[in-house]
Amino acid sequence: MIYVFDVKRASSPFVNKFVKQFNHKTYNNKEGEGEKFYNFSWPDWDGDIPKDCQVVFQGLLRGTREIYEKCKELGRDFYYLDQPYFFMSSYKEHPAFNDRWYRIIKNNTQKNYIDKTPRNKRRYERLVERIKNFPSALDEITLKPWRYEGKHILVIPPSYHTAKWYDLDRHDWERYYVNELKKHTKREIRVRHKYKDNADDITQAKKNGKDLYDDLKDAHAIVSFHSMCASQAVVYGVPSFCSEHSPAWPVSLSLKELDQIEDPLYSGERQQWLWSLVGSQFTEVEMSSGNAYRYLNGENT
C-alpha cells in the first residue's frame, strides 16, 4: 500500500502517475487559518503510517513537514517529488522530449549522495543520444571544464521556504557566511536571493528574474545551503561550498571549510555525480509505466 499526500493541482499529475499502477490511498490537505503555505492540515489522515505502507508527497509546503517527520519517526520509506535538476519547464512539456520531468528521491528531499550503480551511466548515455539534436537541452547535462580563475564569490542564501523547513533564520545565515568569507578572501562577494526583493512577506515576493548564468560568469566559487543552483554551478565548472542537504554535496566542500575558499574542490567524481542526478528524475511516461518506481528500487536498468 502507498499513502499519497496530494498537496496541489500543479503537482497532482506527477504524483498520480507515479502511483497509478500500485495499490494506493490518497489524502488531500485542507487550508486553514494562519500563514499562507503553512496553514494546511490533513483532516482525513489519522496520523499513522502502517508498517506495510510507503509514502509519496511533493514539496516542502502545505503540510508536508508533518508527513516527512512521521516517516522519519516510524522508519517508513517515502518518495519525495519536486522540480527536476535538469530540463525544468515550468510544468509545460519540454520541447526536446514532448514530455515533462520531475525529480523523485527515495527517503530524502535531495539526492545528496552519488549512486554509483552502472545503470545511471547507461541512462545518461541513452538520454544524450536522445537529445543530440537539441543543443540547449544537451548543454544542461554536459560538464564544462573546471574554472580555475574567477573574480567573485556567489552567495545564495536559503530561500524563505527552505529556511522554514530547516529551522534557519535566512538573514542570520547570510550575514554569518558573508562575514566568514570576508575573513578568507579579498574577492567581491555577490549575494543572489531567490526573491528579488528578499521579502519576508512571501505572499508579495517576486522571484529573481536575473539569469543565474549572469552571476556564474567569472565566479570563482558558489556558497549555498540547499539551492539547486549549486548543481547548475558545478556542471558549469564553478566549485561549490554547501551544506549536506544540497544535491551538490558530494562534489563540494562544506560550509565549515570556507577557510579554503581560495583553494576549492575540483572534484574528480563530477561525471559520476552527474549520472547519479540524472538517475533521480523521470518523465511522466516513465512514471505512468511504473518504470520510475522500479528504477528507484533497483528493479529497472
XYZ file of C-alpha atoms in Angstrom:
301
model
C 0.000 0.000 0.000
C 1.157 3.530 -0.808
C -0.167 6.544 1.070
C -0.292 9.556 -1.245
C -0.397 13.033 0.284
C -1.561 15.286 -2.527
C -0.716 18.948 -1.982
C -1.663 20.992 -5.052
C -3.166 20.858 -8.515
C 0.096 21.532 -10.401
C 1.907 18.549 -8.908
C -1.030 16.119 -8.791
C -0.450 14.705 -12.301
C 3.105 13.662 -11.418
C 2.123 12.135 -8.094
C -0.848 10.285 -9.531
C 1.078 8.890 -12.487
C 3.872 7.693 -10.228
C 1.499 5.590 -8.109
C -1.249 4.670 -10.558
C -0.047 1.088 -11.129
C 0.093 0.400 -7.418
C -2.430 -0.013 -4.639
C -2.671 3.410 -3.055
C -4.783 5.679 -0.924
C -4.844 9.441 -1.421
C -5.128 12.085 1.298
C -5.870 15.689 0.432
C -4.871 18.652 2.542
C -7.137 21.429 3.763
C -6.202 25.079 4.098
C -6.921 26.769 7.411
C -6.155 29.995 9.189
C -2.628 31.309 9.622
C 0.432 31.875 7.482
C -0.075 31.133 3.803
C 1.592 27.888 2.671
C 1.933 26.736 6.308
C -1.698 26.624 7.408
C -2.616 23.226 5.946
C -3.794 20.068 7.681
C -4.764 16.510 6.678
C -8.328 16.107 8.011
C -8.813 12.531 6.792
C -5.454 11.166 7.953
C -5.268 9.588 11.407
C -1.585 10.484 11.847
C -0.299 6.925 11.490
C 1.517 5.101 8.666
C 1.228 1.294 8.900
C 4.342 -0.868 8.631
C 3.480 -2.157 5.179
C 2.945 1.350 3.749
C 5.162 3.590 1.677
C 4.506 7.316 1.315
C 4.525 9.768 -1.589
C 4.417 13.553 -1.249
C 5.560 16.663 -3.095
C 7.404 19.769 -1.931
C 8.292 21.498 1.322
C 4.988 23.324 1.750
C 1.308 22.813 2.532
C 1.616 20.357 5.399
C 4.363 18.052 4.112
C 6.719 18.682 7.034
C 4.339 16.659 9.222
C 4.418 13.779 6.729
C 8.206 13.852 6.430
C 8.715 13.820 10.208
C 6.256 10.947 10.670
C 8.084 8.873 8.028
C 11.380 9.524 9.785
C 9.927 8.719 13.186
C 8.410 5.412 12.046
C 11.163 4.447 9.597
C 8.801 4.303 6.619
C 10.041 4.535 3.036
C 8.917 7.678 1.271
C 9.226 9.189 -2.187
C 9.691 12.920 -2.426
C 8.730 14.694 -5.678
C 9.780 18.154 -6.787
C 11.140 20.154 -9.695
C 13.802 18.322 -11.728
C 17.508 19.056 -11.605
C 17.586 19.396 -15.393
C 15.068 20.204 -18.140
C 12.819 22.294 -15.927
C 9.928 23.633 -17.970
C 7.540 25.298 -15.501
C 5.023 22.435 -15.695
C 4.912 22.613 -19.503
C 6.086 19.923 -21.907
C 9.768 20.262 -22.669
C 10.263 20.696 -26.448
C 13.165 18.223 -26.561
C 11.028 15.434 -25.109
C 7.361 16.319 -25.639
C 7.097 15.319 -22.012
C 7.598 16.774 -18.536
C 10.247 15.905 -15.982
C 10.099 15.685 -12.197
C 12.641 14.530 -9.666
C 11.793 11.674 -7.318
C 14.050 10.997 -4.350
C 13.620 7.974 -2.134
C 13.884 8.691 1.599
C 15.245 12.205 1.214
C 14.325 15.559 -0.292
C 17.567 15.865 -2.286
C 19.939 13.427 -3.982
C 22.863 14.321 -1.728
C 24.988 11.243 -2.442
C 26.447 9.569 -5.528
C 24.634 6.421 -6.598
C 27.445 4.547 -8.340
C 25.378 1.792 -9.925
C 26.211 1.396 -13.654
C 22.594 1.851 -14.711
C 22.858 5.610 -14.133
C 25.622 5.879 -16.713
C 23.586 3.853 -19.196
C 20.553 6.045 -18.552
C 22.631 9.167 -19.072
C 24.097 7.872 -22.336
C 20.648 6.993 -23.683
C 19.468 10.460 -22.762
C 22.394 12.144 -24.517
C 21.667 10.163 -27.665
C 18.014 11.142 -27.485
C 18.711 14.890 -27.308
C 21.795 15.156 -29.514
C 19.823 17.387 -31.918
C 18.649 19.721 -29.137
C 21.757 21.749 -28.231
C 20.213 23.714 -25.356
C 18.987 20.546 -23.620
C 22.257 18.739 -24.231
C 24.158 21.691 -22.800
C 22.323 21.317 -19.477
C 23.866 17.903 -18.847
C 27.290 18.484 -20.415
C 30.071 19.213 -17.945
C 32.094 22.335 -18.621
C 35.810 22.494 -17.691
C 36.525 23.467 -14.129
C 37.116 27.187 -13.750
C 40.410 27.818 -12.013
C 40.239 31.588 -12.250
C 37.332 33.764 -11.172
C 36.631 37.238 -9.900
C 33.834 36.932 -7.344
C 32.179 34.590 -4.846
C 28.481 33.969 -5.448
C 26.494 33.504 -2.228
C 22.976 32.075 -2.406
C 21.207 32.226 0.972
C 18.426 29.729 1.694
C 15.040 30.811 0.413
C 12.202 31.650 2.770
C 10.687 28.173 2.411
C 13.976 26.297 2.703
C 14.878 28.252 5.830
C 11.469 27.466 7.310
C 11.857 23.735 6.622
C 15.323 23.570 8.211
C 14.530 25.960 11.098
C 17.025 28.573 9.940
C 16.982 32.352 10.056
C 17.910 33.127 6.478
C 19.073 36.673 7.290
C 21.379 35.390 10.025
C 22.650 32.706 7.650
C 23.527 35.310 5.042
C 25.251 37.649 7.495
C 27.253 34.856 9.090
C 28.614 33.320 5.892
C 29.332 36.630 4.186
C 31.353 37.637 7.255
C 33.132 34.272 7.254
C 34.086 34.741 3.620
C 35.479 38.188 4.308
C 37.935 36.610 6.735
C 39.419 34.441 3.999
C 39.151 36.309 0.684
C 39.509 39.746 -0.826
C 37.334 38.840 -3.793
C 33.998 40.524 -4.418
C 31.147 38.773 -2.613
C 27.950 38.808 -4.637
C 24.682 37.768 -2.961
C 21.834 36.375 -5.043
C 18.423 35.983 -3.410
C 15.732 33.707 -4.798
C 13.220 36.538 -4.462
C 14.359 39.839 -5.933
C 13.063 41.986 -3.065
C 14.224 39.489 -0.378
C 10.829 39.954 1.234
C 9.727 38.378 4.490
C 6.125 38.601 3.325
C 6.391 35.657 0.962
C 2.919 36.287 -0.444
C 4.198 39.531 -2.019
C 7.657 38.336 -3.109
C 8.603 38.013 -6.760
C 11.271 35.624 -7.976
C 14.633 36.911 -9.074
C 14.342 37.350 -12.819
C 18.071 37.676 -13.443
C 19.621 34.703 -15.228
C 21.734 32.581 -12.889
C 24.440 32.269 -15.522
C 24.955 36.026 -15.468
C 26.005 35.636 -11.843
C 28.030 32.483 -12.515
C 30.020 34.175 -15.263
C 33.503 34.877 -13.881
C 32.560 33.347 -10.498
C 35.405 31.801 -8.522
C 33.071 29.699 -6.336
C 29.482 29.409 -5.153
C 28.431 29.262 -1.490
C 24.914 27.996 -0.752
C 22.864 25.943 1.683
C 20.437 23.773 -0.262
C 19.889 25.504 -3.595
C 19.777 23.556 -6.854
C 21.763 26.492 -8.258
C 24.823 24.800 -6.762
C 24.328 21.816 -9.055
C 23.997 24.074 -12.072
C 27.168 25.855 -10.988
C 29.142 22.613 -10.665
C 28.045 21.490 -14.133
C 29.109 24.937 -15.364
C 32.549 24.426 -13.815
C 32.225 26.612 -10.730
C 33.405 24.996 -7.460
C 30.893 24.740 -4.634
C 30.680 25.087 -0.853
C 27.356 23.901 0.572
C 25.516 22.000 3.294
C 24.945 18.255 3.425
C 21.350 18.905 2.332
C 22.410 20.064 -1.137
C 22.421 17.948 -4.289
C 25.920 19.339 -4.912
C 27.186 17.995 -1.564
C 29.151 15.012 -2.981
C 31.295 17.291 -5.186
C 31.622 20.271 -2.841
C 33.456 21.389 0.235
C 31.340 22.024 3.301
C 30.272 25.354 4.750
C 32.693 24.642 7.612
C 35.581 24.774 5.136
C 35.316 28.362 3.932
C 38.887 28.898 5.037
C 39.676 27.011 1.808
C 37.728 29.443 -0.390
C 40.909 30.287 -2.297
C 41.600 26.594 -2.867
C 38.186 24.994 -3.576
C 37.441 21.412 -4.526
C 37.713 20.451 -8.191
C 36.146 17.042 -7.746
C 37.192 14.139 -9.921
C 33.827 12.471 -9.312
C 31.828 15.106 -11.112
C 30.855 12.908 -14.063
C 29.609 10.073 -11.888
C 27.767 12.602 -9.727
C 26.028 13.940 -12.839
C 24.988 10.448 -13.893
C 23.567 9.943 -10.405
C 21.463 13.121 -10.565
C 20.108 12.168 -13.988
C 19.106 8.843 -12.427
C 16.864 10.640 -9.938
C 14.479 12.408 -12.308
C 11.886 10.932 -14.601
C 9.411 11.780 -17.339
C 5.680 11.400 -16.949
C 5.814 8.465 -19.370
C 8.277 6.709 -17.070
C 6.058 7.407 -14.096
C 2.904 6.125 -15.787
C 4.567 2.887 -16.876
C 5.880 2.135 -13.394
C 9.462 2.333 -14.651
C 10.277 5.270 -12.376
C 9.227 3.329 -9.266
C 11.100 0.231 -10.390
C 14.219 2.231 -11.217
C 14.249 3.816 -7.761
C 14.033 0.341 -6.246
C 16.804 -1.172 -8.358
C 14.443 -3.261 -10.489
C 14.953 -1.491 -13.816
C 18.155 -0.739 -15.672
